[in-house]
Short mmCIF file of C-alpha atoms and ligand atoms in Angstrom, two decimals:
data_model
loop_
_atom_site.label_atom_id
_atom_site.label_comp_id
_atom_site.label_asym_id
_atom_site.label_seq_id
_atom_site.Cartn_x
_atom_site.Cartn_y
_atom_site.Cartn_z
CA MET A 1 -9.24 -14.18 -16.00
CA HIS A 2 -11.74 -13.20 -13.29
CA ASP A 3 -12.84 -16.86 -13.05
CA TYR A 4 -9.40 -17.96 -11.93
CA GLY A 5 -8.13 -17.94 -8.36
CA PHE A 6 -5.93 -15.18 -6.98
CA ALA A 7 -2.58 -16.95 -7.35
CA THR A 8 -3.39 -17.93 -10.94
CA ARG A 9 -4.34 -14.37 -11.84
CA ALA A 10 -1.11 -13.06 -10.28
CA ILE A 11 0.88 -15.25 -12.65
CA HIS A 12 -1.22 -15.00 -15.80
CA ALA A 13 -3.43 -11.88 -15.91
CA GLY A 14 -2.10 -9.54 -18.61
CA GLN A 15 0.83 -11.89 -19.05
CA ASP A 16 0.05 -14.02 -22.10
CA PRO A 17 3.09 -15.08 -24.11
CA ASP A 18 4.39 -12.23 -26.27
CA PRO A 19 2.41 -12.22 -29.54
CA ALA A 20 5.45 -11.18 -31.61
CA THR A 21 7.96 -13.76 -30.39
CA GLY A 22 6.24 -16.25 -28.10
CA ALA A 23 8.39 -15.11 -25.15
CA VAL A 24 6.72 -16.65 -22.09
CA ILE A 25 7.55 -13.68 -19.92
CA VAL A 26 6.33 -10.20 -20.85
CA PRO A 27 9.35 -8.47 -22.45
CA ILE A 28 10.81 -5.19 -21.23
CA TYR A 29 9.76 -2.91 -24.07
CA GLN A 30 12.58 -0.45 -23.54
CA THR A 31 11.44 2.10 -26.08
CA SER A 32 10.12 5.64 -25.85
CA THR A 33 8.23 5.65 -29.14
CA PHE A 34 6.47 3.30 -31.58
CA ALA A 35 6.52 3.26 -35.38
CA GLN A 36 3.30 4.27 -37.13
CA GLU A 37 2.33 2.67 -40.45
CA ASP A 38 0.65 5.89 -41.44
CA ILE A 39 -0.29 9.00 -39.52
CA GLY A 40 -2.29 7.79 -36.52
CA VAL A 41 -2.18 4.13 -37.67
CA HIS A 42 -0.39 2.02 -35.05
CA LYS A 43 -0.67 -1.07 -32.87
CA GLY A 44 -2.14 0.76 -29.88
CA TYR A 45 1.06 2.46 -28.73
CA GLU A 46 2.44 5.81 -29.86
CA TYR A 47 4.60 7.29 -27.15
CA ALA A 48 5.63 5.50 -23.95
CA ARG A 49 4.37 8.11 -21.47
CA SER A 50 0.88 7.45 -22.84
CA GLY A 51 1.32 3.69 -22.93
CA ASN A 52 3.94 0.96 -23.00
CA PRO A 53 3.21 -2.78 -23.37
CA THR A 54 5.21 -3.78 -20.27
CA ARG A 55 3.34 -1.21 -18.22
CA SER A 56 0.01 -2.27 -19.75
CA ALA A 57 0.67 -5.86 -18.66
CA LEU A 58 1.30 -4.67 -15.11
CA GLU A 59 -1.84 -2.52 -15.15
CA THR A 60 -3.96 -5.48 -16.27
CA ALA A 61 -2.41 -7.78 -13.68
CA ILE A 62 -2.87 -5.46 -10.71
CA ALA A 63 -6.47 -4.73 -11.72
CA ALA A 64 -7.16 -8.48 -11.80
CA LEU A 65 -5.66 -8.89 -8.32
CA GLU A 66 -7.78 -6.13 -6.81
CA ASN A 67 -10.81 -7.50 -8.65
CA GLY A 68 -11.24 -4.15 -10.36
CA ALA A 69 -11.96 -3.13 -13.93
CA TYR A 70 -9.06 -0.72 -14.47
CA GLY A 71 -5.44 -0.54 -13.35
CA LEU A 72 -2.92 2.26 -13.63
CA ALA A 73 0.78 2.09 -12.80
CA PHE A 74 2.91 4.95 -11.53
CA ALA A 75 6.54 5.84 -10.86
CA SER A 76 5.95 5.66 -7.10
CA GLY A 77 3.18 5.36 -4.56
CA LEU A 78 3.34 9.11 -4.09
CA ALA A 79 3.06 9.72 -7.85
CA ALA A 80 -0.13 7.63 -7.69
CA GLU A 81 -1.39 9.70 -4.74
CA THR A 82 -0.54 12.98 -6.49
CA THR A 83 -2.43 11.81 -9.57
CA VAL A 84 -5.53 11.00 -7.50
CA ILE A 85 -5.55 14.43 -5.91
CA LEU A 86 -4.90 16.30 -9.17
CA ALA A 87 -7.52 14.30 -11.06
CA LEU A 88 -10.35 14.21 -8.54
CA LEU A 89 -10.09 17.39 -6.46
CA LYS A 90 -10.00 21.09 -7.02
CA SER A 91 -9.39 24.15 -4.89
CA GLY A 92 -12.01 24.38 -2.14
CA ASP A 93 -12.47 20.61 -1.91
CA HIS A 94 -11.73 18.67 1.25
CA ILE A 95 -10.10 15.29 1.89
CA LEU A 96 -10.97 13.47 5.09
CA CYS A 97 -7.92 11.41 5.89
CA GLY A 98 -7.01 8.82 8.50
CA ASP A 99 -4.98 10.22 11.39
CA ASP A 100 -2.35 7.50 11.22
CA VAL A 101 -1.33 7.51 7.56
CA TYR A 102 1.99 7.13 5.83
CA GLY A 103 4.13 10.18 6.69
CA GLY A 104 4.65 11.02 3.02
CA THR A 105 0.88 11.18 2.49
CA TYR A 106 0.58 13.65 5.35
CA ARG A 107 3.45 15.70 3.92
CA LEU A 108 1.88 15.68 0.44
CA LEU A 109 -1.48 16.87 1.76
CA MET A 110 -0.15 19.50 4.14
CA ARG A 111 2.94 20.82 2.38
CA VAL A 112 2.06 20.49 -1.28
CA PHE A 113 -1.72 20.67 -1.70
CA ASP A 114 -2.83 22.70 1.32
CA ASP A 115 -1.69 26.05 -0.03
CA LYS A 116 -3.22 25.19 -3.40
CA GLY A 117 -6.59 25.25 -1.64
CA ILE A 118 -7.15 21.49 -1.35
CA LYS A 119 -7.68 21.02 2.36
CA ALA A 120 -7.26 17.89 4.44
CA SER A 121 -8.27 17.05 7.97
CA PHE A 122 -7.41 13.96 9.95
CA VAL A 123 -9.65 11.63 11.93
CA ASP A 124 -9.39 8.31 13.74
CA THR A 125 -10.82 6.02 11.07
CA SER A 126 -11.09 3.04 13.42
CA ASP A 127 -14.54 4.39 14.36
CA PRO A 128 -16.93 4.92 11.39
CA ASN A 129 -19.04 7.29 13.54
CA LYS A 130 -16.09 9.62 13.96
CA VAL A 131 -15.57 9.53 10.21
CA ALA A 132 -19.23 10.40 9.59
CA ALA A 133 -19.05 13.26 12.10
CA ALA A 134 -15.90 14.71 10.51
CA LEU A 135 -17.33 14.92 6.98
CA ARG A 136 -17.80 18.45 5.67
CA PRO A 137 -20.13 19.67 2.94
CA GLU A 138 -17.06 20.12 0.71
CA THR A 139 -15.57 16.67 1.44
CA ARG A 140 -15.00 14.84 -1.85
CA LEU A 141 -12.73 11.99 -0.77
CA ILE A 142 -12.19 9.79 2.27
CA TRP A 143 -8.63 8.53 2.43
CA LEU A 144 -8.16 5.33 4.43
CA GLU A 145 -5.15 3.28 5.32
CA THR A 146 -5.91 -0.04 6.92
CA PRO A 147 -4.00 -1.49 8.67
CA THR A 148 -2.53 1.88 9.59
CA ASN A 149 1.10 2.80 9.78
CA PRO A 150 2.59 2.32 12.32
CA TRP A 151 -0.24 1.63 14.83
CA LEU A 152 -1.85 -1.16 12.77
CA LYS A 153 -5.34 0.06 13.59
CA LEU A 154 -8.09 -1.00 11.20
CA ALA A 155 -10.81 0.93 9.42
CA ASP A 156 -14.08 -0.81 8.60
CA ILE A 157 -13.93 -0.36 4.83
CA ALA A 158 -17.48 -1.57 4.11
CA ALA A 159 -19.06 0.66 6.77
CA ILE A 160 -17.11 3.76 5.77
CA ALA A 161 -17.54 3.22 2.01
CA SER A 162 -21.28 2.90 2.50
CA LEU A 163 -21.65 6.09 4.54
CA ALA A 164 -19.46 7.87 1.98
CA ARG A 165 -21.57 6.66 -0.92
CA GLU A 166 -24.74 7.98 0.70
CA ARG A 167 -23.15 11.42 0.65
CA ASP A 168 -21.63 11.14 -2.82
CA VAL A 169 -18.10 11.04 -1.40
CA LEU A 170 -15.45 8.75 -2.89
CA THR A 171 -13.53 6.30 -0.72
CA LEU A 172 -9.89 5.51 -1.37
CA VAL A 173 -7.99 2.78 0.47
CA ASP A 174 -4.21 2.81 0.52
CA ASN A 175 -3.87 -0.97 0.44
CA THR A 176 -0.08 -1.05 0.61
CA PHE A 177 0.20 -2.71 4.03
CA ALA A 178 -2.26 -5.52 3.36
CA SER A 179 -1.60 -6.18 -0.35
CA PRO A 180 -4.48 -7.51 -2.46
CA THR A 181 -3.75 -11.01 -1.18
CA CYS A 182 -4.91 -10.03 2.30
CA GLN A 183 -7.48 -7.34 1.51
CA ARG A 184 -9.45 -6.22 -1.55
CA PRO A 185 -11.03 -2.82 -0.84
CA LEU A 186 -13.13 -2.67 -4.03
CA GLU A 187 -14.91 -5.88 -3.01
CA LEU A 188 -15.83 -4.09 0.23
CA GLY A 189 -17.31 -1.08 -1.55
CA ALA A 190 -14.35 1.31 -1.82
CA ASP A 191 -13.97 3.23 -5.09
CA ILE A 192 -10.20 3.25 -5.36
CA ALA A 193 -7.43 0.93 -4.15
CA LEU A 194 -3.98 2.50 -4.14
CA HIS A 195 -0.55 0.92 -3.66
CA SER A 196 3.01 1.75 -3.13
CA ALA A 197 4.21 -1.10 -5.38
CA THR A 198 7.59 -0.51 -3.78
CA LYS A 199 6.41 -2.66 -0.89
CA TYR A 200 4.64 -6.05 -1.11
CA LEU A 201 3.71 -5.94 -4.80
CA GLY A 202 7.35 -5.61 -5.89
CA GLY A 203 8.33 -7.55 -2.82
CA HIS A 204 12.11 -7.55 -3.22
CA SER A 205 13.14 -4.01 -2.20
CA ASP A 206 14.57 -3.39 -5.65
CA VAL A 207 12.06 -1.03 -7.24
CA VAL A 208 9.97 2.06 -6.47
CA GLY A 209 6.49 2.07 -7.98
CA GLY A 210 2.82 2.80 -7.45
CA ALA A 211 -0.54 1.55 -8.65
CA ILE A 212 -4.22 2.43 -8.61
CA VAL A 213 -7.21 0.18 -9.29
CA THR A 214 -10.82 1.25 -9.70
CA SER A 215 -14.00 -0.08 -11.27
CA ASN A 216 -15.51 3.40 -11.61
CA GLN A 217 -15.15 4.31 -15.30
CA ASP A 218 -15.44 8.05 -14.75
CA VAL A 219 -12.78 7.98 -12.04
CA TYR A 220 -10.57 5.82 -14.26
CA GLU A 221 -10.81 8.19 -17.19
CA ARG A 222 -9.90 11.18 -15.06
CA LEU A 223 -6.96 9.34 -13.51
CA LYS A 224 -5.79 8.04 -16.87
CA PHE A 225 -5.90 11.56 -18.30
CA VAL A 226 -3.73 12.95 -15.49
CA GLN A 227 -1.40 9.94 -15.60
CA ASN A 228 -0.54 11.00 -19.16
CA ALA A 229 -0.92 14.75 -18.72
CA ALA A 230 1.21 15.00 -15.57
CA GLY A 231 3.43 12.05 -16.51
CA GLY A 232 4.23 10.22 -13.27
CA VAL A 233 4.65 6.90 -15.09
CA PRO A 234 7.03 3.99 -14.35
CA GLY A 235 9.59 2.95 -16.91
CA PRO A 236 9.39 -0.46 -18.59
CA PHE A 237 12.06 -2.09 -16.43
CA ASP A 238 10.45 -0.93 -13.20
CA SER A 239 7.08 -2.14 -14.50
CA TRP A 240 8.67 -5.49 -15.29
CA LEU A 241 10.19 -5.81 -11.82
CA VAL A 242 6.79 -5.25 -10.19
CA LEU A 243 5.19 -7.71 -12.59
CA ARG A 244 7.84 -10.26 -11.68
CA GLY A 245 7.16 -9.62 -8.02
CA LEU A 246 3.42 -10.18 -8.45
CA LYS A 247 3.97 -13.74 -9.63
CA THR A 248 5.01 -14.83 -6.14
CA LEU A 249 2.76 -12.48 -4.16
CA SER A 250 0.51 -15.27 -2.88
CA VAL A 251 3.23 -17.49 -1.49
CA ARG A 252 5.17 -14.56 -0.11
CA MET A 253 2.16 -13.15 1.71
CA ARG A 254 1.36 -16.55 3.22
CA GLN A 255 4.87 -16.76 4.68
CA HIS A 256 4.98 -13.08 5.72
CA GLY A 257 1.76 -13.67 7.66
CA GLU A 258 2.94 -16.88 9.30
CA ASN A 259 6.27 -15.33 10.34
CA ALA A 260 4.67 -12.09 11.53
CA LEU A 261 2.24 -13.93 13.79
CA ALA A 262 5.12 -15.90 15.33
CA VAL A 263 7.14 -12.70 15.85
CA ALA A 264 4.11 -10.94 17.36
CA ARG A 265 3.56 -13.83 19.80
CA PHE A 266 7.23 -13.85 20.75
CA LEU A 267 7.28 -10.09 21.40
CA GLN A 268 4.06 -10.32 23.39
CA GLU A 269 5.73 -12.71 25.83
CA HIS A 270 8.93 -10.69 26.13
CA PRO A 271 9.38 -8.68 29.36
CA ALA A 272 11.13 -5.80 27.53
CA VAL A 273 8.03 -5.23 25.40
CA GLU A 274 5.08 -3.26 26.72
CA ARG A 275 2.60 -3.73 23.91
CA VAL A 276 2.38 -5.50 20.55
CA MET A 277 0.20 -4.46 17.61
CA TYR A 278 -0.68 -7.06 14.98
CA PRO A 279 -4.19 -7.55 13.53
CA GLY A 280 -3.70 -11.32 13.50
CA LEU A 281 -3.41 -11.48 17.29
CA PRO A 282 -6.70 -12.35 19.03
CA GLU A 283 -5.76 -9.60 21.53
CA HIS A 284 -5.80 -6.92 18.80
CA PRO A 285 -8.80 -4.72 19.69
CA GLN A 286 -10.16 -5.07 16.14
CA HIS A 287 -9.29 -8.70 15.52
CA GLN A 288 -12.93 -9.55 14.69
CA LEU A 289 -12.98 -6.85 12.01
CA ALA A 290 -9.64 -8.13 10.71
CA ARG A 291 -11.15 -11.60 10.37
CA ARG A 292 -14.12 -10.18 8.49
CA GLN A 293 -12.38 -7.94 6.02
CA MET A 294 -8.93 -9.48 5.62
CA HIS A 295 -7.65 -12.76 4.22
CA GLY A 296 -4.47 -13.10 6.26
CA TYR A 297 -2.86 -10.29 8.21
CA SER A 298 0.29 -9.42 6.27
CA GLY A 299 3.81 -9.01 7.65
CA MET A 300 3.82 -5.73 9.57
CA VAL A 301 4.19 -5.81 13.35
CA SER A 302 4.66 -2.86 15.69
CA CYS A 303 5.57 -2.90 19.35
CA ILE A 304 6.25 -0.44 22.13
CA VAL A 305 9.34 -1.29 24.10
CA ARG A 306 9.81 -0.38 27.74
CA GLY A 307 12.27 2.50 28.18
CA GLY A 308 11.16 4.83 25.38
CA GLU A 309 13.22 5.94 22.44
CA ALA A 310 16.56 4.95 23.99
CA ALA A 311 15.37 1.36 24.34
CA ALA A 312 13.90 1.39 20.82
CA ARG A 313 17.16 2.68 19.38
CA SER A 314 19.13 0.04 21.24
CA MET A 315 16.84 -2.72 19.97
CA VAL A 316 17.11 -1.71 16.31
CA ARG A 317 20.87 -1.28 16.63
CA GLY A 318 21.14 -4.74 18.12
CA THR A 319 19.48 -6.80 15.39
CA ARG A 320 21.67 -8.56 12.84
CA LEU A 321 19.17 -10.19 10.49
CA PHE A 322 16.53 -7.48 10.76
CA THR A 323 18.14 -4.68 8.75
CA LEU A 324 17.77 -1.15 10.09
CA ALA A 325 16.00 0.55 7.18
CA GLU A 326 12.90 2.42 6.12
CA SER A 327 10.43 0.79 3.77
CA LEU A 328 8.74 -2.59 4.12
CA GLY A 329 7.24 -5.49 2.26
CA GLY A 330 10.40 -7.12 0.93
CA VAL A 331 11.41 -10.74 1.46
CA GLU A 332 14.06 -9.59 3.96
CA SER A 333 13.16 -8.45 7.45
CA LEU A 334 13.51 -4.76 8.28
CA ILE A 335 13.25 -2.87 11.55
CA GLU A 336 12.96 0.84 12.29
CA VAL A 337 12.00 3.52 14.80
CA PRO A 338 9.21 5.50 13.06
CA ALA A 339 9.53 8.59 15.29
CA ALA A 340 13.09 9.12 14.08
CA MET A 341 12.77 7.67 10.57
CA THR A 342 9.62 7.06 8.48
CA HIS A 343 7.44 9.35 10.55
CA ALA A 344 9.94 12.14 11.25
CA SER A 345 7.87 14.37 8.92
CA VAL A 346 4.87 14.20 11.28
CA ALA A 347 6.84 15.17 14.41
CA GLY A 348 5.08 17.95 16.25
CA SER A 349 1.70 17.19 14.61
CA ASP A 350 -1.20 15.17 16.01
CA LEU A 351 0.18 12.22 14.06
CA GLU A 352 3.42 12.13 16.05
CA VAL A 353 4.55 8.63 17.00
CA PRO A 354 6.07 7.82 20.43
CA GLY A 355 9.82 7.24 20.52
CA GLY A 356 9.50 3.76 22.00
CA LEU A 357 7.52 2.41 19.07
CA VAL A 358 9.42 -0.06 16.89
CA ARG A 359 8.06 -1.17 13.52
CA LEU A 360 9.04 -4.50 12.01
CA SER A 361 8.54 -5.62 8.44
CA VAL A 362 8.77 -9.35 9.00
CA GLY A 363 10.36 -11.09 6.04
CA ILE A 364 10.22 -14.68 4.89
CA GLU A 365 13.49 -15.95 6.37
CA ASP A 366 13.44 -19.00 8.67
CA ILE A 367 11.33 -18.03 11.64
CA ASP A 368 13.72 -19.53 14.20
CA ASP A 369 16.49 -17.26 12.94
CA LEU A 370 14.25 -14.19 13.14
CA ILE A 371 13.19 -14.92 16.70
CA ALA A 372 16.74 -15.66 17.83
CA ASP A 373 17.80 -12.32 16.33
CA LEU A 374 15.10 -10.39 18.19
CA GLN A 375 15.89 -12.26 21.38
CA GLN A 376 19.55 -11.25 21.30
CA ALA A 377 18.67 -7.67 20.31
CA LEU A 378 16.33 -7.35 23.28
CA GLY A 379 19.15 -8.56 25.47
CA SER A 380 18.05 -11.92 26.78
C1 PLP B 1 5.67 3.67 1.00
C2 PLP B 1 4.27 4.04 1.14
C3 PLP B 1 3.70 5.01 0.34
C4 PLP B 1 4.50 5.83 -0.66
O1 PLP B 1 4.98 5.04 -1.70
P1 PLP B 1 6.34 5.32 -2.48
O2 PLP B 1 6.41 4.18 -3.43
O3 PLP B 1 7.46 5.36 -1.48
O4 PLP B 1 6.18 6.65 -3.16
C5 PLP B 1 2.35 5.27 0.47
N1 PLP B 1 1.60 4.60 1.38
C6 PLP B 1 2.12 3.66 2.17
C7 PLP B 1 1.24 2.96 3.15
C8 PLP B 1 3.47 3.35 2.09
O5 PLP B 1 3.98 2.42 2.91
#
């Protein structure tokens, strides 16, 4: 499968016709247990927490898309994150994390693992020198999100992974915002790529899921052990929905990127908007890095509107096509005010987001309709 192109792998990797029936699409194996011919003699599946054929297909497919050796699927992105921390860290260890990460990641580190002795600190990962300077002797893992949420800053994955490797530190990239279409962290030297499959992988806002890909066998075995031992696995139907989503990932991402660039350009010109963040804009301070490490710039756009939180609230109330909602990565366009919604859990911390920041998940509707909607919401 690794010889085939990305779009081909998305449709075929792990997805051969069903050996039992010839079904072209991987069936939903809605079963919790599997018959054994004799004690311990079975077809590779015993109990569905340990393994289920629908989930296995998804795990193979996502590994092929990230160009990694091993894939693991989870019940949510946060279940995947929890598994990483439980499997790879112990009390006294330190995680060096980006200072602009998903709010739920921050909450997990600070309100679940901190008092268990696994410590995290936060650094601006857009500068590899700052990352190097913030490493501690007990740092075991660097946790990157790139592009970040909601500022859409980039981290130089290759540079950071290489300085981490020199110090025997693992590098994880939460690749949710880019999707493997636009960015493949393992190819750039990272050890682990992690996803909220709820977003672009699923792509239709109808499932919550998570995934991890690695080529490091030791890391895989530890993750696989905790996946089964702690049990944060997705059910067969949820696995199937993500698998179905993957088939169209390539074409969706192409359109998300095209629409997002048009939206970013429109917002840039609009007098009510102070600043636009989108890695695909030549004006983005790290556009050269984006061109080097990304293949397309995905569908997330952030902007700061003039007039602070009141103006941001009025904009998101005014859209008709852009639905006011948390989450991202679906075919439909969403809009939100992170300070009051997705990032409410970081209020009061260094990660706090200004009230005037609006985040858009640009969908794949007709671009003229999207722009007209934003135009009327901004009141001109
Ligand atoms: C949504 C999200 C998560 C968490 O994933 P869930 O599927 O909601 O548990 C993690 N990281 C990023 C970047 C996300 O957007």
